[in-house]
Coordinates of C-alpha atoms in Angstrom, one line a residue:
M3 CA 36.9 161.8 167.5
P4 CA 39.7 160.0 165.6
P5 CA 40.5 156.5 166.7
S6 CA 43.4 156.0 169.0
P7 CA 46.6 154.2 168.0
C8 CA 45.8 151.8 170.8
S9 CA 42.5 150.8 169.2
S10 CA 41.9 147.1 168.8
K11 CA 43.3 145.3 165.8
S12 CA 39.9 144.6 164.3
N13 CA 39.1 148.3 164.2
R14 CA 42.1 149.4 162.1
L15 CA 43.0 148.9 158.5
P16 CA 46.2 146.9 157.7
D17 CA 49.2 149.0 157.0
I18 CA 49.8 148.6 153.2
T19 CA 52.5 150.5 151.5
E20 CA 53.7 150.6 147.9
N21 CA 57.4 150.7 147.1
S22 CA 59.0 152.2 144.0
A23 CA 59.0 149.0 142.1
D24 CA 55.2 148.8 142.1
T25 CA 55.3 146.0 144.7
L26 CA 52.6 145.9 147.3
V27 CA 54.0 145.3 150.8
Y28 CA 51.9 143.6 153.5
D29 CA 53.1 141.9 156.7
R30 CA 56.6 141.3 155.2
E31 CA 55.2 138.6 153.0
I32 CA 55.6 138.7 149.2
L33 CA 52.6 137.5 147.2
N34 CA 53.5 136.8 143.5
I35 CA 50.6 137.0 141.1
G36 CA 50.6 136.4 137.3
S37 CA 53.5 135.9 134.9
S38 CA 57.0 137.4 135.4
D39 CA 57.9 137.2 131.7
F40 CA 56.8 140.8 131.1
I41 CA 57.0 144.0 133.1
L42 CA 54.7 146.6 131.6
I43 CA 55.6 150.2 132.0
D44 CA 53.2 152.9 130.8
E45 CA 55.1 155.5 128.8
V46 CA 53.5 158.5 127.3
S47 CA 55.0 159.3 123.9
V48 CA 53.9 161.1 120.8
K49 CA 53.9 158.7 117.9
E50 CA 54.3 159.9 114.4
E51 CA 51.4 159.0 112.1
K52 CA 52.6 156.9 109.2
N53 CA 50.9 156.4 105.9
V54 CA 51.9 154.9 102.5
K55 CA 53.9 157.9 101.5
T56 CA 55.9 157.7 104.7
Y57 CA 56.8 154.1 104.2
C58 CA 57.7 154.7 100.6
T59 CA 60.0 157.5 101.7
Q60 CA 61.7 155.3 104.2
I61 CA 62.2 152.5 101.7
A62 CA 63.7 155.0 99.2
Y63 CA 66.0 156.4 101.8
K64 CA 67.2 152.9 102.8
T65 CA 67.8 151.9 99.2
K66 CA 69.7 155.1 98.5
S67 CA 71.9 154.8 101.6
A68 CA 72.8 151.3 100.7
F69 CA 74.7 152.6 97.7
K70 CA 76.6 155.3 99.5
R71 CA 80.3 155.0 99.2
K72 CA 80.8 154.3 102.9
N73 CA 78.3 151.4 102.8
I74 CA 79.7 149.7 99.7
P75 CA 82.2 147.5 101.7
K76 CA 79.3 146.6 104.0
R77 CA 77.2 145.4 101.0
L78 CA 80.2 143.8 99.3
P79 CA 81.9 142.1 102.2
F80 CA 84.8 140.7 100.1
L81 CA 86.2 144.2 99.9
Q82 CA 86.9 144.0 103.7
W83 CA 89.1 140.8 103.6
W84 CA 90.4 140.7 100.1
P85 CA 93.1 143.5 100.6
T86 CA 94.7 141.3 103.4
Y87 CA 94.3 138.0 101.6
T88 CA 97.5 135.9 101.9
K89 CA 99.1 132.8 100.4
E90 CA 98.3 130.9 103.6
N91 CA 94.7 131.9 103.3
C92 CA 94.6 130.7 99.8
I93 CA 96.0 127.3 100.7
G94 CA 93.5 126.9 103.6
D95 CA 90.6 127.9 101.4
L96 CA 91.7 125.6 98.6
L97 CA 91.9 122.5 100.8
A98 CA 88.5 123.4 102.5
G99 CA 86.9 124.1 99.2
I100 CA 87.9 120.8 97.7
T101 CA 86.8 118.9 100.8
V102 CA 83.4 120.6 100.8
G103 CA 83.1 120.1 97.0
L104 CA 83.6 116.4 97.4
T105 CA 80.9 116.4 100.0
L106 CA 78.6 118.7 98.0
I107 CA 78.5 116.7 94.8
P108 CA 76.9 113.5 96.2
Q109 CA 74.7 115.5 98.6
S110 CA 73.3 117.8 96.0
M111 CA 72.3 114.8 93.8
S112 CA 70.7 113.2 96.8
F113 CA 68.8 116.3 97.7
A114 CA 67.6 116.7 94.1
A115 CA 66.0 113.3 94.4
L116 CA 64.5 114.3 97.7
A117 CA 62.9 117.4 96.0
G118 CA 61.3 115.1 93.3
L119 CA 63.7 116.2 90.6
T120 CA 66.5 114.4 88.6
P121 CA 70.0 114.5 90.2
Q122 CA 71.5 117.0 87.8
Y123 CA 69.3 119.8 89.1
G124 CA 71.0 119.5 92.5
L125 CA 74.3 120.1 90.7
Y126 CA 72.9 123.0 88.8
G127 CA 72.2 124.7 92.2
S128 CA 75.6 124.1 93.6
F129 CA 78.1 126.2 91.7
I130 CA 76.9 129.7 90.8
G131 CA 75.3 130.3 94.2
S132 CA 78.6 129.2 95.9
I133 CA 80.6 131.6 93.8
M134 CA 78.2 134.5 94.3
Y135 CA 78.3 134.0 98.1
V136 CA 82.1 134.6 98.0
F137 CA 81.5 138.2 97.2
L138 CA 78.2 138.8 99.1
G139 CA 78.3 136.6 102.2
T140 CA 79.6 137.5 105.6
C141 CA 80.1 134.0 107.1
K142 CA 83.1 132.1 105.8
E143 CA 81.8 128.7 106.9
V144 CA 78.5 128.9 104.8
P145 CA 78.6 126.8 101.6
M146 CA 75.6 127.7 99.5
G147 CA 73.6 124.8 97.9
P148 CA 70.7 122.4 98.3
T149 CA 69.8 121.3 101.8
A150 CA 67.6 118.5 103.2
I151 CA 64.9 120.8 104.8
V152 CA 64.6 123.1 101.8
S153 CA 64.6 120.1 99.4
L154 CA 61.7 118.5 101.2
M155 CA 59.8 121.8 101.3
T156 CA 60.5 122.1 97.5
Y157 CA 59.0 118.6 97.0
N158 CA 55.9 119.5 98.9
T159 CA 55.5 122.9 97.1
L160 CA 56.0 121.5 93.6
N161 CA 53.9 118.4 94.2
G162 CA 55.1 116.9 90.9
L163 CA 54.8 120.0 88.9
G164 CA 58.2 119.6 87.3
P165 CA 61.6 121.4 87.0
V166 CA 60.1 124.5 85.3
Y167 CA 58.1 125.2 88.4
G168 CA 61.2 124.4 90.5
T169 CA 63.2 127.1 88.7
L170 CA 60.4 129.6 89.1
L171 CA 60.2 128.7 92.8
C172 CA 64.0 129.4 93.1
F173 CA 63.6 132.8 91.5
L174 CA 60.6 133.8 93.7
T175 CA 62.4 132.6 96.8
G176 CA 65.4 134.8 96.0
V177 CA 63.1 137.8 95.2
I178 CA 61.2 137.5 98.4
Q179 CA 64.4 137.2 100.4
L180 CA 65.9 140.1 98.6
I181 CA 62.9 142.3 99.3
M182 CA 62.9 141.3 103.0
G183 CA 66.6 142.4 103.2
V184 CA 66.0 145.7 101.4
V185 CA 62.8 146.6 103.4
G186 CA 64.2 145.3 106.7
L187 CA 61.7 142.5 107.4
G188 CA 64.2 140.2 109.0
F189 CA 62.5 140.7 112.4
L190 CA 59.7 138.4 111.2
I191 CA 62.1 135.5 111.8
D192 CA 62.0 136.3 115.5
F193 CA 58.4 135.0 115.7
I194 CA 59.8 131.5 115.1
S195 CA 61.2 130.8 118.5
G196 CA 63.8 128.2 119.4
P197 CA 61.3 125.5 120.5
V198 CA 59.2 126.0 117.3
N199 CA 62.3 125.7 115.2
A200 CA 63.4 122.6 117.0
G201 CA 60.0 121.0 116.6
F202 CA 59.9 121.8 112.9
T203 CA 63.4 120.5 112.3
S204 CA 62.8 117.3 114.1
A205 CA 59.5 116.7 112.2
V206 CA 61.2 117.4 108.9
A207 CA 64.0 114.9 109.8
I208 CA 61.5 112.1 110.4
L209 CA 59.6 112.9 107.2
I210 CA 62.8 112.8 105.2
V211 CA 63.9 109.4 106.7
V212 CA 60.4 107.9 106.0
S213 CA 60.3 109.4 102.5
Q214 CA 63.7 107.8 101.6
V215 CA 62.7 104.3 102.8
K216 CA 61.2 103.7 99.3
D217 CA 64.6 103.9 97.6
I218 CA 66.2 101.8 100.3
I219 CA 63.8 98.9 99.6
G220 CA 63.3 99.7 95.9
I221 CA 59.6 100.6 95.7
R222 CA 57.5 103.6 94.8
A223 CA 55.8 105.9 97.3
V224 CA 54.5 109.4 97.3
G225 CA 53.0 111.8 99.9
S226 CA 53.6 115.0 101.7
T227 CA 52.5 114.0 105.3
L228 CA 53.7 111.1 107.4
L229 CA 50.4 109.2 107.1
D230 CA 50.3 109.6 103.3
I231 CA 53.9 108.3 102.9
V232 CA 53.3 105.3 105.2
V233 CA 50.1 104.3 103.5
S234 CA 51.8 104.6 100.1
L235 CA 54.7 102.5 101.3
F236 CA 52.4 99.7 102.4
K237 CA 50.6 99.7 99.1
D238 CA 53.7 98.8 97.1
I239 CA 55.6 96.9 99.7
E240 CA 55.3 93.6 97.9
N241 CA 57.5 94.9 95.1
F242 CA 60.6 95.4 97.3
R243 CA 64.0 94.6 95.9
V244 CA 66.5 92.5 97.9
G245 CA 69.5 94.1 96.2
D246 CA 68.4 97.6 97.1
I247 CA 67.8 96.6 100.7
I248 CA 71.2 95.0 101.1
L249 CA 73.0 97.8 99.3
G250 CA 71.1 100.6 101.0
S251 CA 71.4 99.2 104.5
T252 CA 75.1 98.5 104.1
C253 CA 75.7 102.1 102.9
I254 CA 74.0 103.5 106.0
V255 CA 76.1 101.4 108.3
V256 CA 79.3 102.3 106.5
I257 CA 78.5 106.0 106.5
L258 CA 77.7 106.0 110.3
L259 CA 80.9 104.0 111.0
L260 CA 83.0 106.4 109.0
R261 CA 81.3 109.3 110.8
M262 CA 82.4 107.8 114.1
L263 CA 85.9 107.3 112.7
A264 CA 86.2 111.1 112.1
L265 CA 85.5 111.8 115.8
I266 CA 88.2 109.4 117.1
H267 CA 91.5 111.0 118.4
I268 CA 94.7 109.2 119.3
G269 CA 97.0 110.6 121.9
S270 CA 96.6 113.7 124.1
E271 CA 93.5 115.8 123.9
E272 CA 95.6 118.8 122.9
D273 CA 97.0 118.6 119.4
S274 CA 100.2 120.4 120.3
Q275 CA 101.1 117.6 122.8
R276 CA 100.7 114.8 120.2
T277 CA 103.5 113.2 118.3
K278 CA 103.9 113.6 114.6
F279 CA 102.7 110.1 113.9
Q280 CA 99.6 110.6 116.1
Q281 CA 98.8 113.8 114.2
I282 CA 99.1 112.1 110.8
I283 CA 96.9 109.2 112.0
N284 CA 94.3 111.6 113.4
R285 CA 94.3 113.7 110.3
T286 CA 93.9 110.6 108.1
M287 CA 91.0 109.3 110.1
W288 CA 89.3 112.7 109.9
L289 CA 89.7 112.9 106.2
I290 CA 88.3 109.4 105.7
G291 CA 85.4 110.2 107.9
T292 CA 84.8 113.5 106.2
F293 CA 84.9 112.0 102.7
R294 CA 82.5 109.2 103.7
N295 CA 79.8 110.3 101.2
S296 CA 82.2 110.5 98.3
I297 CA 83.8 107.1 99.3
V298 CA 80.4 105.4 99.4
I299 CA 79.4 106.9 96.1
I300 CA 82.7 105.9 94.4
V301 CA 82.5 102.3 95.6
T302 CA 78.8 101.8 94.8
T303 CA 79.3 103.4 91.4
F304 CA 82.0 100.9 90.6
I305 CA 79.7 98.1 91.8
G306 CA 76.9 99.5 89.6
F307 CA 79.3 99.7 86.6
V308 CA 80.4 96.1 87.1
Y309 CA 76.8 94.8 87.2
V310 CA 75.6 96.9 84.2
S311 CA 78.6 95.9 82.1
S312 CA 78.2 92.2 82.9
S313 CA 74.5 92.4 81.9
G314 CA 75.4 93.8 78.4
H315 CA 72.8 96.6 78.8
D316 CA 72.7 99.5 76.4
V317 CA 73.3 102.6 78.6
T318 CA 72.0 104.9 75.8
S319 CA 68.5 103.5 76.0
N320 CA 65.8 104.7 78.4
E321 CA 65.2 101.3 79.9
L322 CA 66.4 100.3 83.3
P323 CA 69.3 97.8 83.4
P324 CA 68.4 94.3 84.5
I325 CA 70.4 94.3 87.7
P326 CA 69.3 93.7 91.4
F327 CA 69.2 97.4 92.3
K328 CA 68.0 100.7 90.7
V329 CA 70.5 103.2 89.3
I330 CA 70.2 106.9 88.5
G331 CA 70.3 106.5 84.7
K332 CA 71.2 109.0 82.1
I333 CA 72.1 112.5 83.1
P334 CA 72.6 115.4 80.6
A335 CA 76.3 116.2 80.2
G336 CA 77.7 119.7 80.4
L337 CA 76.7 122.9 82.1
P338 CA 73.1 124.1 82.0
D339 CA 72.1 126.8 79.6
F340 CA 71.8 130.3 80.9
D341 CA 68.1 131.2 80.7
F342 CA 65.5 133.2 82.4
P343 CA 62.9 131.4 84.5
K344 CA 59.7 130.6 82.7
F345 CA 56.8 132.9 83.8
S346 CA 54.3 131.0 81.6
I347 CA 54.2 127.6 80.1
T348 CA 52.2 125.9 77.3
R349 CA 50.7 122.6 78.0
D350 CA 50.4 119.7 75.6
N351 CA 46.8 120.5 74.8
G352 CA 47.8 124.0 73.7
T353 CA 46.5 125.9 76.7
T354 CA 48.8 128.5 78.3
V355 CA 49.4 128.7 82.1
G356 CA 50.1 132.2 83.2
F357 CA 52.4 133.5 85.9
F358 CA 49.7 133.9 88.6
E359 CA 48.3 130.5 87.9
M360 CA 51.7 128.9 88.3
V361 CA 52.2 130.7 91.6
S362 CA 48.7 129.6 92.7
D363 CA 49.6 126.0 91.8
M364 CA 52.6 126.0 94.1
G365 CA 50.5 127.4 97.0
S366 CA 51.6 128.9 100.3
G367 CA 55.0 127.2 100.1
V368 CA 56.2 130.2 97.9
I369 CA 56.0 132.3 101.1
V370 CA 57.0 129.8 103.7
L371 CA 60.0 128.3 102.0
P372 CA 62.1 131.6 101.8
I373 CA 61.6 132.2 105.5
I374 CA 62.7 128.6 106.4
A375 CA 65.7 128.9 104.2
L376 CA 66.7 132.2 105.9
I377 CA 66.3 130.6 109.3
E378 CA 68.6 127.8 108.4
N379 CA 71.2 130.1 107.0
L380 CA 71.1 132.6 109.9
S381 CA 71.3 129.7 112.4
I382 CA 74.6 128.6 110.8
C383 CA 75.9 132.2 111.0
K384 CA 75.1 132.5 114.7
T385 CA 76.6 129.1 115.4
F386 CA 80.0 129.9 113.9
S387 CA 80.1 133.6 114.8
L388 CA 81.6 132.9 118.2
G389 CA 79.5 135.7 119.8
K390 CA 80.3 138.3 117.2
P391 CA 77.3 140.3 115.8
I392 CA 75.7 139.0 112.6
D393 CA 74.7 141.3 109.8
A394 CA 71.3 139.7 109.2
T395 CA 70.4 142.2 106.5
Q396 CA 73.4 141.4 104.4
E397 CA 72.8 137.7 104.8
L398 CA 69.2 138.3 103.5
L399 CA 70.5 140.1 100.5
A400 CA 73.3 137.6 99.9
I401 CA 71.1 134.5 100.0
G402 CA 68.4 136.2 98.0
L403 CA 70.8 137.2 95.2
C404 CA 72.3 133.7 95.2
N405 CA 68.9 132.0 94.7
I406 CA 68.1 134.5 91.9
G407 CA 71.4 133.6 90.3
N408 CA 70.8 129.9 90.6
S409 CA 67.4 130.3 89.0
F410 CA 69.1 131.4 85.7
F411 CA 70.8 128.0 85.6
H412 CA 67.6 125.8 86.1
A413 CA 68.2 125.2 89.8
F414 CA 65.8 124.8 92.7
P415 CA 66.0 126.7 96.0
G416 CA 69.0 126.4 98.3
T417 CA 70.6 127.9 101.4
G418 CA 73.5 127.2 103.8
S419 CA 73.9 123.7 105.0
F420 CA 74.8 122.7 108.6
S421 CA 76.6 119.5 107.7
R422 CA 78.7 121.1 105.0
S423 CA 79.4 124.1 107.2
A424 CA 80.8 121.8 109.9
V425 CA 83.0 120.2 107.2
N426 CA 84.1 123.6 106.0
A427 CA 85.1 124.8 109.5
G428 CA 86.8 121.5 110.3
S429 CA 88.8 121.8 107.1
G430 CA 90.3 125.1 108.2
V431 CA 88.6 127.5 105.9
R432 CA 90.0 131.0 106.2
T433 CA 87.6 133.2 104.1
P434 CA 84.5 132.8 102.0
M435 CA 86.8 132.1 99.1
G436 CA 86.5 128.4 99.8
G437 CA 83.1 128.5 98.1
L438 CA 84.8 129.5 94.8
Y439 CA 86.8 126.2 94.8
S440 CA 83.7 124.2 95.7
G441 CA 81.8 125.7 92.8
I442 CA 84.7 125.1 90.4
L443 CA 84.8 121.4 91.5
V444 CA 81.0 121.1 90.7
I445 CA 81.6 122.6 87.3
V446 CA 84.3 120.1 86.6
A447 CA 82.0 117.3 87.6
L448 CA 79.3 118.5 85.3
L449 CA 81.7 118.8 82.4
F450 CA 83.5 115.5 82.7
C451 CA 81.9 113.1 85.2
T452 CA 78.2 112.9 84.2
P453 CA 78.6 109.7 82.1
Y454 CA 79.7 107.9 85.3
F455 CA 76.8 109.2 87.3
Y456 CA 74.6 106.7 85.3
Y457 CA 75.8 103.8 87.5
I458 CA 75.1 105.4 90.9
P459 CA 72.6 103.3 92.8
K460 CA 69.5 105.2 94.1
S461 CA 69.7 103.3 97.4
A462 CA 73.2 104.8 98.0
L463 CA 71.9 108.3 97.5
A464 CA 69.0 107.6 99.9
A465 CA 71.5 106.2 102.5
I466 CA 73.5 109.5 102.3
I467 CA 70.3 111.5 103.1
I468 CA 69.2 109.2 105.9
A469 CA 72.6 109.2 107.6
A470 CA 72.7 113.0 107.4
V471 CA 69.3 113.8 108.8
I472 CA 68.9 111.3 111.6
F473 CA 71.0 113.6 113.7
M474 CA 68.7 116.6 113.0
V475 CA 66.1 115.2 115.5
E476 CA 66.7 117.5 118.4
I477 CA 65.8 115.3 121.3
R478 CA 68.6 116.9 123.4
V479 CA 66.8 120.3 123.6
V480 CA 63.7 118.8 125.4
K481 CA 65.4 118.5 128.8
P482 CA 66.9 122.0 128.9
I483 CA 63.6 123.5 127.8
Y484 CA 61.7 121.5 130.4
R485 CA 64.0 122.7 133.2
S486 CA 64.1 126.3 132.2
K487 CA 60.5 127.0 131.1
K488 CA 58.0 124.1 130.7
S489 CA 55.5 126.2 128.8
D490 CA 57.8 126.5 125.9
L491 CA 57.3 122.8 125.3
I492 CA 53.7 123.5 124.1
P493 CA 54.6 125.4 120.9
G494 CA 57.5 123.0 120.3
L495 CA 55.5 119.8 120.6
G496 CA 52.6 121.4 118.8
T497 CA 54.8 122.3 115.8
F498 CA 56.3 118.8 115.8
I499 CA 52.9 117.0 115.7
A500 CA 51.4 119.5 113.3
C501 CA 54.3 119.2 110.8
L502 CA 54.0 115.4 110.9
L503 CA 50.2 115.1 110.5
L504 CA 49.6 118.2 108.2
H505 CA 51.5 119.9 105.4
M506 CA 54.7 121.6 106.6
E507 CA 53.4 125.1 105.8
L508 CA 50.4 124.6 108.0
G509 CA 52.6 123.0 110.7
I510 CA 55.0 126.0 110.9
L511 CA 52.1 128.4 110.9
I512 CA 50.5 126.6 113.8
G513 CA 53.8 126.7 115.7
V514 CA 54.1 130.4 115.1
G515 CA 50.5 130.8 116.3
L516 CA 51.1 128.9 119.5
N517 CA 54.2 130.9 120.2
L518 CA 52.2 134.2 119.8
I519 CA 49.5 132.9 122.1
S520 CA 52.2 132.1 124.7
I521 CA 53.6 135.6 124.3
L522 CA 50.2 137.3 124.6
Y523 CA 49.2 135.1 127.6
H524 CA 52.3 136.2 129.6
A525 CA 51.8 139.8 128.5
A526 CA 48.2 139.8 129.6
R527 CA 49.2 138.5 133.1
P528 CA 52.0 140.7 134.3
K529 CA 53.9 139.8 137.4
L530 CA 52.6 141.4 140.7
S531 CA 54.6 141.1 143.9
I532 CA 52.7 141.9 147.1
R533 CA 54.4 142.4 150.5
V534 CA 52.5 142.9 153.8
N535 CA 53.9 144.6 156.9
T536 CA 52.3 144.5 160.3
V537 CA 53.5 146.7 163.2
R538 CA 54.6 144.5 166.2
E539 CA 52.5 144.6 169.5
V540 CA 55.5 145.8 171.5
A541 CA 55.8 148.8 169.3
K542 CA 52.1 149.6 169.7
L543 CA 52.3 149.4 173.5
S544 CA 55.4 151.7 173.6
F545 CA 53.5 154.1 171.4
C546 CA 50.5 154.1 173.7
N547 CA 52.6 154.7 176.8

């Protein structure tokens, strides 16, 4: 006989139901189990089997479609804005291009020293890429050229191999980026999450600051990890130069003060409500603060010229002048020769090093460096897009072709720069044409100004780098990440520590691995919501009666 509805509570099963959202209901209480980051839904679909032939067909189709008439303006973005280019746009781009060019010249020489190369190689990578990006790029604020992160990764990849390897690295970087754009592998960048990118950027900033201490105090130091650099600094610390310390420290203070000057505004917060005098003063202070690197270089170059001239030193010799601080020395005048990258070299002992051996000597940085350069460039595009969609594929193609073009002029890898992009935007750039004027200014410097670069103190270049990268340490993102999702701190901190203690390539791979583990952990523990309902006793008695 079936049990009565009035049976005791111990003799009946609890009333458990399941709603449409796969949530278990029990006694009107919701029990949450697992992670809520993923909701897994089983879908039955028939997937097409793919083989090598299928992939080759897809690649051929994408390549063919890229050259269709309707896609040409998409692959040559300048065709979209050039028909409506006006005189006002030209004036705005000219002013912005000159401003960025005056910032680019000292920065590029500083970043070349950071990459372990002589300063002219930074200038070699600052004009043809900027000009090519005018026709290929989609973001008007991006000025192509050397950056701090890519320069440090170039230093670690080359490891003293020389400029020939640096040119080959630039070519391979462009080829890899170009292939990624053609095949559509930009999604790989999504595996480097925001916390991982913040940890990597912060670690690189600290490494750059420590690596430039040697030029601030006038000693020698080498190393690719934090521990190696610190140990190398202490080994040669007794050979410090008082002149370099005074000059370098003063330059850092002056650059930071001028940076603050650019942020000061007199009068009302809205520019339209300020008087003409206030607008002129604000604009003057902004220009002085923006040109801080050029001002420091001009002043310190004059100081170096006075010291070298008073010592009677022969500047045509290869010996260092007897002055209290180190200077750059001789720089080849004129533009670099147009030449193909060297795919093999002959050593002094007569042995030949082939292409694959050269790539093997550079190690895994050949693969990691192009990805990091793309991340930096796309981050700039997203920052200045104001919510508009970004054509990541076109940016991959643009930056890849720019690096390939730079490699024919003996440059090392480059990408878009955050600091110069901010200067470009603040200068009122209208279109990517501003990069043309910046590139022309660098060409003029190579043709006519290289004799004066001899007197630039190395400590001044190091001060420019340090003052630029100390603001790259992203401490401000720790608090928002902790409040929103504490588990994201694990891959971020893991990347930060690994990049400091190990080689940067290993550090970024460890960060990606930790990020994947976090994703798989939440995917393996989906969110379950359980709710329990129990019928009230009054309802039971009414039912029995």
